[in-house]
Structure formats: C-alpha cells, structure tokens
CSV table of C-alpha atoms in Angstrom, one decimal:
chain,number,residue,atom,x,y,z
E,20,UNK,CA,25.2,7.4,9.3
E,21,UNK,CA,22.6,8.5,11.9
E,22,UNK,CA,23.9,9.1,15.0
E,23,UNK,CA,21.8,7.2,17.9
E,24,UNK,CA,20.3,8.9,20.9
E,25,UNK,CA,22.6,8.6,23.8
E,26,UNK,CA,26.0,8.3,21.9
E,27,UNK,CA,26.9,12.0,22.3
E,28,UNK,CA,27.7,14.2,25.0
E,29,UNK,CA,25.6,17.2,25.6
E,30,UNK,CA,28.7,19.7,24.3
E,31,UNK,CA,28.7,18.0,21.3
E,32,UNK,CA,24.7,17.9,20.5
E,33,UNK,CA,24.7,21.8,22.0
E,34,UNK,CA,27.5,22.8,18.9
E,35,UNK,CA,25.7,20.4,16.6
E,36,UNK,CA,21.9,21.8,17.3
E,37,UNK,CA,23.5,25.9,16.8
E,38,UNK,CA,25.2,25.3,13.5
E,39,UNK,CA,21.5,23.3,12.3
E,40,UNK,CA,19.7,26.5,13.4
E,41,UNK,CA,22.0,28.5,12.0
E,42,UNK,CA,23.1,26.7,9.0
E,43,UNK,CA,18.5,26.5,8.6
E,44,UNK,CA,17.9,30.4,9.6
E,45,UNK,CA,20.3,31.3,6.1
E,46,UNK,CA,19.0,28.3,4.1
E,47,UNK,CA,15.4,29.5,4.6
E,48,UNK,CA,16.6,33.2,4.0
E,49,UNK,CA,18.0,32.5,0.7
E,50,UNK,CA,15.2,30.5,0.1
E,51,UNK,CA,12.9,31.8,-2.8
E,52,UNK,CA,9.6,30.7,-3.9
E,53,UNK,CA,10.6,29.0,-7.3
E,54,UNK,CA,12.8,27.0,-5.6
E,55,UNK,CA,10.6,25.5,-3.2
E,56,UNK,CA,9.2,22.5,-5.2
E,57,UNK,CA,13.3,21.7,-5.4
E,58,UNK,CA,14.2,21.7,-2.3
E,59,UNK,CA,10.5,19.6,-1.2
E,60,UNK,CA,11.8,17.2,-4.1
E,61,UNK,CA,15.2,17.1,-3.0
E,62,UNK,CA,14.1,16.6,0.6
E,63,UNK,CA,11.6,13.9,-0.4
E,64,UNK,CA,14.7,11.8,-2.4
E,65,UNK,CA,16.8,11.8,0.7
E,66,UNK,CA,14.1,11.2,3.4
E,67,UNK,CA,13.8,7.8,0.8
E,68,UNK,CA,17.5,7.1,0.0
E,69,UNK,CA,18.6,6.2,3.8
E,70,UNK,CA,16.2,3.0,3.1
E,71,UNK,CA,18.4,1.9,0.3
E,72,UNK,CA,20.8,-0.3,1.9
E,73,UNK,CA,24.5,-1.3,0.5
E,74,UNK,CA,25.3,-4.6,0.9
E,75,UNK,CA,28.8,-4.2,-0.1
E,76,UNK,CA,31.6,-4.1,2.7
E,77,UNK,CA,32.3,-4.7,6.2
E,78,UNK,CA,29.6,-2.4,8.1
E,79,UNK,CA,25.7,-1.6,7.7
E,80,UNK,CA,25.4,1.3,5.2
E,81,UNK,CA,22.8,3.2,2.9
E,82,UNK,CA,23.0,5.7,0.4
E,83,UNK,CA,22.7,9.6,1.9
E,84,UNK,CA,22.6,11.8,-1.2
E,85,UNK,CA,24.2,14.4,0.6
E,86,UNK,CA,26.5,15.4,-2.1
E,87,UNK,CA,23.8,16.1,-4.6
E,88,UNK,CA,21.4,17.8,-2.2
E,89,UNK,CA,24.7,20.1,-1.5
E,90,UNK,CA,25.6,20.6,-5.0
E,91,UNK,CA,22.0,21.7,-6.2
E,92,UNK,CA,20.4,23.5,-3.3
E,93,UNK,CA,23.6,25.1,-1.7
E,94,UNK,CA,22.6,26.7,1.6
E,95,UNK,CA,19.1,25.0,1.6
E,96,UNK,CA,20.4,22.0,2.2
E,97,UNK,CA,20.3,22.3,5.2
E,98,UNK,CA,16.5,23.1,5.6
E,99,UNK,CA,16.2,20.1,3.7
E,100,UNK,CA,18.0,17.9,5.4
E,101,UNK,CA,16.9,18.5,8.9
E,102,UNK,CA,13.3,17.9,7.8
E,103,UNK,CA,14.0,14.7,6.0
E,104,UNK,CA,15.9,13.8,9.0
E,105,UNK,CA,13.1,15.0,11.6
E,106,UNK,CA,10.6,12.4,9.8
E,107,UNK,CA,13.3,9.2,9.5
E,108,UNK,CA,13.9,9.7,13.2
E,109,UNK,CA,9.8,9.9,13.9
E,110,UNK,CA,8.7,7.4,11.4
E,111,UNK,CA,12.0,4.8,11.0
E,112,UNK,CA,13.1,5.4,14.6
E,113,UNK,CA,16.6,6.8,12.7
E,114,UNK,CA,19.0,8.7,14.5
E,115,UNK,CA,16.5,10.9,17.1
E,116,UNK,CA,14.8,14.0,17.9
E,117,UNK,CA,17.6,15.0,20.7
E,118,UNK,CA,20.4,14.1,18.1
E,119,UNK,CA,18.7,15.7,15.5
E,120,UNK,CA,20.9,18.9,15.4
E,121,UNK,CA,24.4,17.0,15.4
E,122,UNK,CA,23.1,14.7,12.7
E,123,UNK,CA,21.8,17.4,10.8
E,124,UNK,CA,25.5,19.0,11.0
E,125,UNK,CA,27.0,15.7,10.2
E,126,UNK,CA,25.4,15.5,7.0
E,127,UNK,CA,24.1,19.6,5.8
E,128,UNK,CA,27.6,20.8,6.7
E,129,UNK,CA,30.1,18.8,4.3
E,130,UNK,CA,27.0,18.9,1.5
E,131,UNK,CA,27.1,23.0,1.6
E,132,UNK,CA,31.5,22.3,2.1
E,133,UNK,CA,31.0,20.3,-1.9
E,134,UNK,CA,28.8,23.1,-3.2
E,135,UNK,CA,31.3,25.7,-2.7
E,136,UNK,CA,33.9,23.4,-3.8
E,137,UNK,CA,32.8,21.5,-6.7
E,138,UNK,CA,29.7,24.1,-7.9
E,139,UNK,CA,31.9,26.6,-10.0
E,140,UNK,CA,32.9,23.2,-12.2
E,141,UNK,CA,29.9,21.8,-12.3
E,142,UNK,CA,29.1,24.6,-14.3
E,143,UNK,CA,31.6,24.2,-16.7
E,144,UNK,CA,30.5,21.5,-18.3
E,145,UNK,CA,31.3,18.2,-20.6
E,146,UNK,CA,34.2,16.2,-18.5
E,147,UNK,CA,34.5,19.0,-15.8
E,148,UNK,CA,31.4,18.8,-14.8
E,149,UNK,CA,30.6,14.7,-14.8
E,150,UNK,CA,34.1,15.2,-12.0
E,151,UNK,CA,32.8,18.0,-10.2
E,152,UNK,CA,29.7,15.6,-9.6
E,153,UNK,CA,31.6,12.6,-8.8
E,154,UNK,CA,33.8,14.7,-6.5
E,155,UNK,CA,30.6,16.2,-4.9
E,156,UNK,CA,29.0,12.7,-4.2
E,157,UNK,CA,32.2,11.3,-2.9
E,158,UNK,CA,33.8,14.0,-0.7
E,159,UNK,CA,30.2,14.9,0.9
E,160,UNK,CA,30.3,11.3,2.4
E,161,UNK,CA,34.1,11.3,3.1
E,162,UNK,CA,34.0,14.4,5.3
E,163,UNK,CA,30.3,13.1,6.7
E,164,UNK,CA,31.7,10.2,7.8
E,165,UNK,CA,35.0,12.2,9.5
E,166,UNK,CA,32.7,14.4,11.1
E,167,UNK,CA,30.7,12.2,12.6
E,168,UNK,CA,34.3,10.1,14.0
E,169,UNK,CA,35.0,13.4,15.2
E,170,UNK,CA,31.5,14.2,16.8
E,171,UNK,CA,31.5,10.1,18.5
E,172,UNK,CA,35.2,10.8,19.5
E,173,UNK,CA,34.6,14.1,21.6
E,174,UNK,CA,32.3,12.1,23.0
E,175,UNK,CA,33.6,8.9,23.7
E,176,UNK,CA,36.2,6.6,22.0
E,177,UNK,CA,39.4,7.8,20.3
E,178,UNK,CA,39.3,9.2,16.7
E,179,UNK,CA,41.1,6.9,14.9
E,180,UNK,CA,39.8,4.1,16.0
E,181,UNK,CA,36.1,5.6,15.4
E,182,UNK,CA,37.0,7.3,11.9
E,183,UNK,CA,38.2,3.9,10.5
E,184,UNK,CA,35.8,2.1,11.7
E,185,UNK,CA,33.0,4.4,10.0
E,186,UNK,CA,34.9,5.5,6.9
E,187,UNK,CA,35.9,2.1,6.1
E,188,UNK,CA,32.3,1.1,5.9
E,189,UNK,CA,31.4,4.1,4.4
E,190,UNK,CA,34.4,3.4,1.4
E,191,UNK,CA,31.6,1.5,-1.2
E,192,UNK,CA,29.2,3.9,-0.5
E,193,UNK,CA,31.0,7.1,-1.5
E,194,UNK,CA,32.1,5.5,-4.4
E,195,UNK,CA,28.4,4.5,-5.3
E,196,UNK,CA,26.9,8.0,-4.1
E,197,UNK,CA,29.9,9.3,-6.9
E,198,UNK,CA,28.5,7.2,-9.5
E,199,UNK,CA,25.1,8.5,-8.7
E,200,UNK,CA,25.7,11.9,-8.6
E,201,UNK,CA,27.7,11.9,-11.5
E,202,UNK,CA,25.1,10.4,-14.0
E,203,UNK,CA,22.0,12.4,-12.1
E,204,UNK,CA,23.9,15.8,-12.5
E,205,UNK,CA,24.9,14.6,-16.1
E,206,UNK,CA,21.3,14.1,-17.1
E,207,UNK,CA,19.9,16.8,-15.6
E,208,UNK,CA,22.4,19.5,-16.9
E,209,UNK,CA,20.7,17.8,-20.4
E,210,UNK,CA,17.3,17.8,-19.8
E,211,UNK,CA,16.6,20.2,-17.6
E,212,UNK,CA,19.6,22.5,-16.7
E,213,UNK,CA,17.9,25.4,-15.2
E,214,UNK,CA,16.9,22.7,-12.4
E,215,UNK,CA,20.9,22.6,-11.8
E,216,UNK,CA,21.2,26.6,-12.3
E,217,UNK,CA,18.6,27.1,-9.7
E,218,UNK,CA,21.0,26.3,-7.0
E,219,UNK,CA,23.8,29.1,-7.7
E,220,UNK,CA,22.8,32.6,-7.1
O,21,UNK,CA,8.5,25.3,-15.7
O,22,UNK,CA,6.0,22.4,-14.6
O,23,UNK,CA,8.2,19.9,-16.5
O,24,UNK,CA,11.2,20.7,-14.1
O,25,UNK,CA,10.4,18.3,-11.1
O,26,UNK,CA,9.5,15.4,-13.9
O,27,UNK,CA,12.5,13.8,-13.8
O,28,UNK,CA,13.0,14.1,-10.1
O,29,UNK,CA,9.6,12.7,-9.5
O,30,UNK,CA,10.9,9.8,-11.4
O,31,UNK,CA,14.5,9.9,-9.8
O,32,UNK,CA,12.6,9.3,-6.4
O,33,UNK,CA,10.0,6.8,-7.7
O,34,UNK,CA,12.9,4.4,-8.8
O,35,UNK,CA,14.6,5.0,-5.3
O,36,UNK,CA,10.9,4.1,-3.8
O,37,UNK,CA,10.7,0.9,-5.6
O,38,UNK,CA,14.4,-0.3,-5.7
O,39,UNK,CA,14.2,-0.3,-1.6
O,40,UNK,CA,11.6,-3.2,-1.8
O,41,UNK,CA,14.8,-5.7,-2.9
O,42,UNK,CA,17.2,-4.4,-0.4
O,43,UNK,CA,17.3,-4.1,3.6
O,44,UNK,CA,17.1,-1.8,5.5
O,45,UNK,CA,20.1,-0.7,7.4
O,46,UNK,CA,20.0,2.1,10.3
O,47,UNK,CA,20.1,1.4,13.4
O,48,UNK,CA,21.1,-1.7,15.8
O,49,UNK,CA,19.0,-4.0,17.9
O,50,UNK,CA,19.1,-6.2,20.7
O,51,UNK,CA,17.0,-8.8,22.1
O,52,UNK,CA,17.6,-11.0,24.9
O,53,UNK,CA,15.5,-13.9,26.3
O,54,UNK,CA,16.2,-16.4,28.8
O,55,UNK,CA,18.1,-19.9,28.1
O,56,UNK,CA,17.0,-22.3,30.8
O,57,UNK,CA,20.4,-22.9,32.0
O,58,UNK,CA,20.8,-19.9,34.0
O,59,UNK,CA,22.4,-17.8,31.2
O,60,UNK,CA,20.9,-15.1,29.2
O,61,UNK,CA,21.1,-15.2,25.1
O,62,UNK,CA,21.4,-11.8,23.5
O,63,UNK,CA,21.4,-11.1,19.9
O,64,UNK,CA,22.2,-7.5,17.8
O,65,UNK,CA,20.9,-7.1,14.7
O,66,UNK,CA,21.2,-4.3,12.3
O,67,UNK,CA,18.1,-3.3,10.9
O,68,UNK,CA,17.9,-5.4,7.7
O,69,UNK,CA,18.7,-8.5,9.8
O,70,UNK,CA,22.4,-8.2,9.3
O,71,UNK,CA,24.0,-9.4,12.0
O,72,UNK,CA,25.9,-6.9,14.2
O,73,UNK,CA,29.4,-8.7,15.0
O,74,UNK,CA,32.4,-7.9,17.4
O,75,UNK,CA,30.4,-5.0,18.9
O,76,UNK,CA,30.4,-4.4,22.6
O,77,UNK,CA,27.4,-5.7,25.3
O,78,UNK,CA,27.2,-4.1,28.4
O,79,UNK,CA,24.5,-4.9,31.1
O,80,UNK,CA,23.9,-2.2,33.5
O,81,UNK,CA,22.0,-2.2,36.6
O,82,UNK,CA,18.8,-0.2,36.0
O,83,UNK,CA,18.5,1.3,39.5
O,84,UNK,CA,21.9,2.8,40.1
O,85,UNK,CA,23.6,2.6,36.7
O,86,UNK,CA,26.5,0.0,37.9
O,87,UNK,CA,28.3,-2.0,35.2
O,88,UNK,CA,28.0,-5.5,36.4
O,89,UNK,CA,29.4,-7.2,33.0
O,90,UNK,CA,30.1,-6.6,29.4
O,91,UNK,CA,31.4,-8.8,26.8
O,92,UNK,CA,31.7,-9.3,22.7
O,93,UNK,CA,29.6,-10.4,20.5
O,94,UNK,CA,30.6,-13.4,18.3
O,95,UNK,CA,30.3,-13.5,14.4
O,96,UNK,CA,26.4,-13.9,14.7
O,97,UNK,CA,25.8,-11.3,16.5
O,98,UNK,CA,25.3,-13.4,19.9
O,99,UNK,CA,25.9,-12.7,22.9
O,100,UNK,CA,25.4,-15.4,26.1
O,101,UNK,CA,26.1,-14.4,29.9
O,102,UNK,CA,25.4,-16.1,33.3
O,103,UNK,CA,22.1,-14.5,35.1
O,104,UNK,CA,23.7,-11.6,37.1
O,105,UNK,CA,23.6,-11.7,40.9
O,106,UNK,CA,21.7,-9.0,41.9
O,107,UNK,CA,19.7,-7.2,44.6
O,108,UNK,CA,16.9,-5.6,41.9
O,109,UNK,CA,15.8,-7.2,39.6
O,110,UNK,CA,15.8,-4.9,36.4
O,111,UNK,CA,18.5,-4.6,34.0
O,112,UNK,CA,19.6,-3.4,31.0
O,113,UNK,CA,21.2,-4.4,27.7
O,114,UNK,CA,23.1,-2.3,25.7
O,115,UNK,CA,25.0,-2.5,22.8
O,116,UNK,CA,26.9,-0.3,21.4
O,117,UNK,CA,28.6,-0.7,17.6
O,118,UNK,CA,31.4,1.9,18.6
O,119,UNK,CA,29.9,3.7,15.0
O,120,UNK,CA,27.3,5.8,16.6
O,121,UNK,CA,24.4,3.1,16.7
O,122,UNK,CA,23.7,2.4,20.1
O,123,UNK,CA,20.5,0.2,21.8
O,124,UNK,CA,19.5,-1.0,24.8
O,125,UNK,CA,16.7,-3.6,26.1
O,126,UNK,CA,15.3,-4.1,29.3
O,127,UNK,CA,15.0,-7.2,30.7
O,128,UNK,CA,13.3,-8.4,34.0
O,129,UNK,CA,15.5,-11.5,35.9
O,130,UNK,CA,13.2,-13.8,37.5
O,131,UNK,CA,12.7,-14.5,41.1
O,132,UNK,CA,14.5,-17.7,41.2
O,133,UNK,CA,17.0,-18.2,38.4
O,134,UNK,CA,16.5,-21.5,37.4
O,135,UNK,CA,19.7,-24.1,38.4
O,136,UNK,CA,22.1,-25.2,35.8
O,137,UNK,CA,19.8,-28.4,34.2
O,138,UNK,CA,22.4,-30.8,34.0
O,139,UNK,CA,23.0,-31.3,37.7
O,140,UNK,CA,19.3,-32.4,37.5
O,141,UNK,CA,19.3,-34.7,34.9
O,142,UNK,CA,20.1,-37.6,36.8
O,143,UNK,CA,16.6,-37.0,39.4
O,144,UNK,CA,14.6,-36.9,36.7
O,145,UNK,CA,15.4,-40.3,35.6
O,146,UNK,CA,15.6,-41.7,38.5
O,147,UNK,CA,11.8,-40.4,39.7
O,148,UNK,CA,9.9,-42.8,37.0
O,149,UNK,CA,11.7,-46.0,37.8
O,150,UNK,CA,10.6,-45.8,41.8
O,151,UNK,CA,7.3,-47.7,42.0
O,152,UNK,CA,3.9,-46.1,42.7
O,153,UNK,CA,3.9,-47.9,46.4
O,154,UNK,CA,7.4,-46.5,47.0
O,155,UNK,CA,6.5,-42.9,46.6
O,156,UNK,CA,3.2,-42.9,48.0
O,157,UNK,CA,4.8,-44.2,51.4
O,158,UNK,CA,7.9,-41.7,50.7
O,159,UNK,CA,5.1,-39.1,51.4
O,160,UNK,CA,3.2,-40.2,54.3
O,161,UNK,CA,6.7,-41.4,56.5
O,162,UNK,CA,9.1,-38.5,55.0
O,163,UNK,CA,6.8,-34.8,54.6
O,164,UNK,CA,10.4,-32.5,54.6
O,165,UNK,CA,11.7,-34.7,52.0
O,166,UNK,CA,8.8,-34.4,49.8
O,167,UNK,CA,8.9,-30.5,50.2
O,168,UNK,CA,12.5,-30.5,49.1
O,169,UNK,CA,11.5,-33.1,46.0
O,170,UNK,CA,8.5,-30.5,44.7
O,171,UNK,CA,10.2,-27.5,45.3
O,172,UNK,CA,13.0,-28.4,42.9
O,173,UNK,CA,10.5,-30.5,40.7
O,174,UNK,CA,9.1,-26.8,40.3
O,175,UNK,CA,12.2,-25.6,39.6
O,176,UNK,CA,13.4,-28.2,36.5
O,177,UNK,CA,9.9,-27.7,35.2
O,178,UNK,CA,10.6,-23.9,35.3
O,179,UNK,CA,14.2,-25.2,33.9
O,180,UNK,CA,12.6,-27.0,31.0
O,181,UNK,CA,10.1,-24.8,30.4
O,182,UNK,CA,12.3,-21.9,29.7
O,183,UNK,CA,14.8,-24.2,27.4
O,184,UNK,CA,11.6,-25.1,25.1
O,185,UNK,CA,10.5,-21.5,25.5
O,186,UNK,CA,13.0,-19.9,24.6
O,187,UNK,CA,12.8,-20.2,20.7
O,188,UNK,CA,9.4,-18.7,21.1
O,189,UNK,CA,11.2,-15.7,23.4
O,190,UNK,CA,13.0,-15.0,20.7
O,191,UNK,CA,10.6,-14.8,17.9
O,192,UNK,CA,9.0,-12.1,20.4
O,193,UNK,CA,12.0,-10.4,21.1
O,194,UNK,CA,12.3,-9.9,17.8
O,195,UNK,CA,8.8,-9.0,16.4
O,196,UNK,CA,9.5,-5.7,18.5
O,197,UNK,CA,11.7,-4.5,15.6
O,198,UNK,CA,9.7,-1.9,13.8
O,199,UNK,CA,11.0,-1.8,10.5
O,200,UNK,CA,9.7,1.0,8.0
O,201,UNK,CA,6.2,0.3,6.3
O,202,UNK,CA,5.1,1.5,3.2
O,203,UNK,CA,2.6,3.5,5.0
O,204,UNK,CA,5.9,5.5,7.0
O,205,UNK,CA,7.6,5.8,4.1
O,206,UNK,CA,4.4,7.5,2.2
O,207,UNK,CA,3.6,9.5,5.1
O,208,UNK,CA,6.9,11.1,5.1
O,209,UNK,CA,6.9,11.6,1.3
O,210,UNK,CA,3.4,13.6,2.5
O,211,UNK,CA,4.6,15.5,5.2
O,212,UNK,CA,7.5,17.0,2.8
O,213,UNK,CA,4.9,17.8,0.3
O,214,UNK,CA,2.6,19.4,3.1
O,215,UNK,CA,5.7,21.4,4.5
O,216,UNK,CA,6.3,22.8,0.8
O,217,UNK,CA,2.6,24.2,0.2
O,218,UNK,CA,2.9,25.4,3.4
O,219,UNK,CA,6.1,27.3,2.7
O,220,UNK,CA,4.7,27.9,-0.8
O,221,UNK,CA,1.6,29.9,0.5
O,222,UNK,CA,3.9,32.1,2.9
O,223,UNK,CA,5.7,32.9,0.4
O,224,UNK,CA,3.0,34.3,-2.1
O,225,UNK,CA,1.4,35.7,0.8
O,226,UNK,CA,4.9,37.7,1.2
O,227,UNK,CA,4.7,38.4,-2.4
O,228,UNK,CA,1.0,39.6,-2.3
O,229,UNK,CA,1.5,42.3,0.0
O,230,UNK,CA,5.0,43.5,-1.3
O,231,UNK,CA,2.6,44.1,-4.8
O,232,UNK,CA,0.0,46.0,-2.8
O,233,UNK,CA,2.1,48.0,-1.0
C-alpha cells in the first residue's frame, strides 16, 4: 500500500503532507499521558505488520492494521502511523520520506473515517461489536485502497483502471484484516476492556 | 494498569515471529545486466521475490529525460530489449506497476555493443582448422587483414564473455535488494519505544509544573 517516491505529483503530496500535519497537530493534542504506551504499542504492531505478506490473490500485498489502529486510538492514529511509516520508509526502503505525508493520509485518514463510524458499536457489545470490528478492519482498507487510486490517478493514470487494479489485490487482505480485527477487538473487550475504552473520549 | 499492554506485547511478538515464514512484499525492483547478444535482460521483482508481471518498462535517457523505448513484462517478470542507440551512454530503467510502486536502475551501455553472436559463429570455426603455417604467413603478407581479424576476435571474446557472464550479472544485480533484517526490524521496534519515553517525560514534565503552579 505504500506509495513509491516519484509516483505523485507535487499537488497531490502538498494536500497529502497538510492533512498528516494537521490530522498529527490534533492527534498529539488529544493525546494524554496514559495513553501513550497504547499508541507506542499500537505504532510498534503496525511498523511490524506491513512485513507480513499475503500470498493470496493476483497482486503483492501485506496486512496494514489500519482499521484497528483507527478503531482504538481515534485521532492518534495518525501520530502513530506517520511514525511507523517514517521508520518502514528509513529502515525497509517502504514508500519514502517525500511521500511520507500522502501515504500517511492514505492510510490515518480512512482509519479515523472507521472510528467514527464503527466506534459507537463497538461499544455495544456481544454480536454488535465482533461487526463493528470486522467492518472497521475491512472498510479501513477498502477506502485506503480508493484513496490511494484516487491519489495515483490525479497524478497519472485514470481511476478506474488504478482503483481496480489496487482494490482487487487488496480484496483478500481486507477480508483477512476483518478477521483480525474482529477476534483482536473481541479478546480484548474480555480481557482488558479499558485498553478498548481508552480510545473514546 | 501495567497488565494492559500484555496482551499487545504478545499480539506484536506473534506478528514478529509469523513474518519469518512469509515474504516480504513492498516495493518493486529491477535489475538489468547485459546478454551478449546485443540485448539487455531486465527483471522486476516484488520484494519477496514475487515476480512482477504485465507491468510497464520504460528506458529513459539519463541526460535529457527522452523516452527511447518501453515495453511489457512477460509472466516472469522479464523484460529483454535491443541495446539502445545512443549518443550518452547512461540510462535508465524504470518500471512502473501502475499500483503506486515504482523503481528505476541505472545502467551504463558499453563502448562497443557487442555484435549479434551468431553472425560470428561460423569464424570461429573456421579459425582452428587453418594450419599454424597458414596463419603465421597470413600475418607477415596481409597486416590490415590481421587488424580486422583481432579487432573482431576482441569483440566475440567480449561477445562470449558477456553470454557466460551474465548469470553472474544477475546474481549481482540482485544481491542489491535490501530486504528487512532482523536488526531493521528491532531498531524500529526501539525507536517507537524511544519516541514514547520521550513523549512520556514531556508529558509528566507538563504535569509537574501544572501541580506546582
């Protein structure tokens, strides 16, 4: 899902660096200190997850974890993922430091889109709550992976034929980042549900 | 209130450890190395080794940006084109998967691109049978002949050298490709860590003075 240096036109990494800056400035307002060992755990599980690839379909995919960073940490999401994605670019050569803002967007900004969506059910509980998850896990990729057809088609190549290239690859990984999401929400709202609560003032 | 990140911890350990099994899959690469028939083999890769099929090649000029030719590559990820006439002799690669993964590699042409080795073939055969006598005298009687004969007897050993080479081109090509270590993937994990206590220690600081004012 990371965008590589040079695919973009400077319009597009310009919007894409404002809404990371922006999208950061409130994350790391609402911010408190309880909540920093979260978001630092949270951080540390996505910088790992791009590593895990997904053999499954016609294109080169790994898992993001966007939709459970979203649903947990809400606005600091995006804190989170722009420093998870600031080391992958320096130490996997992921993406890059001059598309680091529009990949930031591409993946903080549908995370934060599932939290307001999918976090009033998640707190419901029993079946609600195991959808609200899936939903989170699914969608966040979904509308990734349209953003980022949108954000390659400004730039160069016509949506459609970018979208379906990148959501059809993307297909087995939402349904796997569903799945994931589901049964890490489920056991945490278990074992540890204030870790889930922390996320929803 | 310390058992909180337990399970997380764990949550990220089994990511850490489930990675070893699978490939890694981020970016594209290309490599590109020279065939000894006057055509230049390219390969894409995504990271992981997968190969990267039916995405675009260009090669670009690297002093003014011209286009000179672009093509396909087949289901390996391959990619073969004829040595490009050109006045400089730097170009690059680039491949583009048309999903946001883009990569380039630069590749030097040699002075004299070596001739197509089949026209050749025939010489070469030819050279062995003459007697010793015959070539000696070829020499002293014929010298612009001779010149002719080593010139391109420098060029089919160039020829041949390149075709035995080029396996080992490749190899090179591709020990370029960085994938992550465990020592990247640690340091990472320890710069997140490092960026919480350091965000951690602001904050009490903030906290501190708000209780002493």
């Amino acid at each position: 899902m990371h965008i590589s240096e040079g695919v973009l036109s400077p319009p597009v990494l310009l919007v894409g660096a404002a809404v990371t800056v922006v999208g950061t400035a409130i994350g790391l307002k609402k911010l408190d200190y309880d909540r920093i060992m979260t978001v630092s755990l949270l951080t540390a599980t996505f910088f790992v997850a791009s590593l895990i690839h997904v053999p499954i379909g016609p294109g080169s995919v790994h898992l993001i974890l966007g939709g459970l960073l979203g649903i947990v940490l809400g606005w600091a999401c995006f804190p989170a993922i722009l420093v998870a994605l600031f080391l992958q670019a320096l130490f996997f050569q992921f993406g890059g430091i001059v598309v680091l803002g529009a990949n930031t967007t591409v993946m903080a900004l549908p995370a934060l889109l599932c939290f307001y969506i999918f976090r009033p059910w998640c707190m419901q509980g029993g079946k609600k709550r195991q959808i609200a998850a899936f939903g989170a896990g699914f969608f966040a990729i979904l509308l990734s992976s349209l953003l980022m057809a949108l954000a390659i088609s400004v730039s160069d190549q016509g949506f459609l034929q970018v979208a379906r290239l990148v959501v059809v690859a993307h297909i087995p990984v939402m349904i796997i980042e569903g799945i994931i999401t589901m049964f890490t929400v489920s056991f945490l709202a278990k074992v540890q549900p204030e870790f889930l609560q922390i996320g929803s003032r | 209130m310390k058992k909180k990140p337990l399970h997380l911890t764990i949550f990220v350990i089994m990511l850490f450890f489930s990675f070893v099994n699978s490939g890694f899959a981020h970016k594209v690469r290309i490599f590109a190395w020279e065939n000894g028939d006057g055509t230049i083999m390219t390969e894409s890769k995504f990271s992981g080794g997968r190969a990267a099929k039916n995405v675009t090649v260009t090669v670009i000029e690297a002093s003014t940006g011209n286009e000179l030719l672009s093509g396909k590559t087949d289901t390996k990820g391959m990619y073969q084109f004829p040595v490009p006439k050109t006045t400089s002799k730097e170009i690059e690669i680039v491949v583009n998967g048309g999903d946001g993964h883009k990569n380039s590699w630069h590749y030097t042409l040699e002075e004299t691109p070596p001739l197509p080795v089949a026209s050749q073939i025939p010489e070469t055969k030819t050279s062995p049978q003459k007697e010793p006598g015959q070539t000696s005298m070829q020499a002293v009687t014929s010298t612009p002949k001779t010149q002719c004969d080593s010139e391109e007897f420098t060029r089919l050993i160039n020829a041949a050298l390149d075709r035995k080479l080029a396996p080992i081109h490749r190899v090179l090509a591709e020990s370029t490709d960085h994938s992550p270590t465990l020592q990247d993937i640690l340091g990472g994990i320890g710069y997140i860590l490092g960026l919480a206590g350091i965000a951690a220690y602001f904050q009490s600081r903030k906290k501190n003075q708000e209780q002493k004012k």
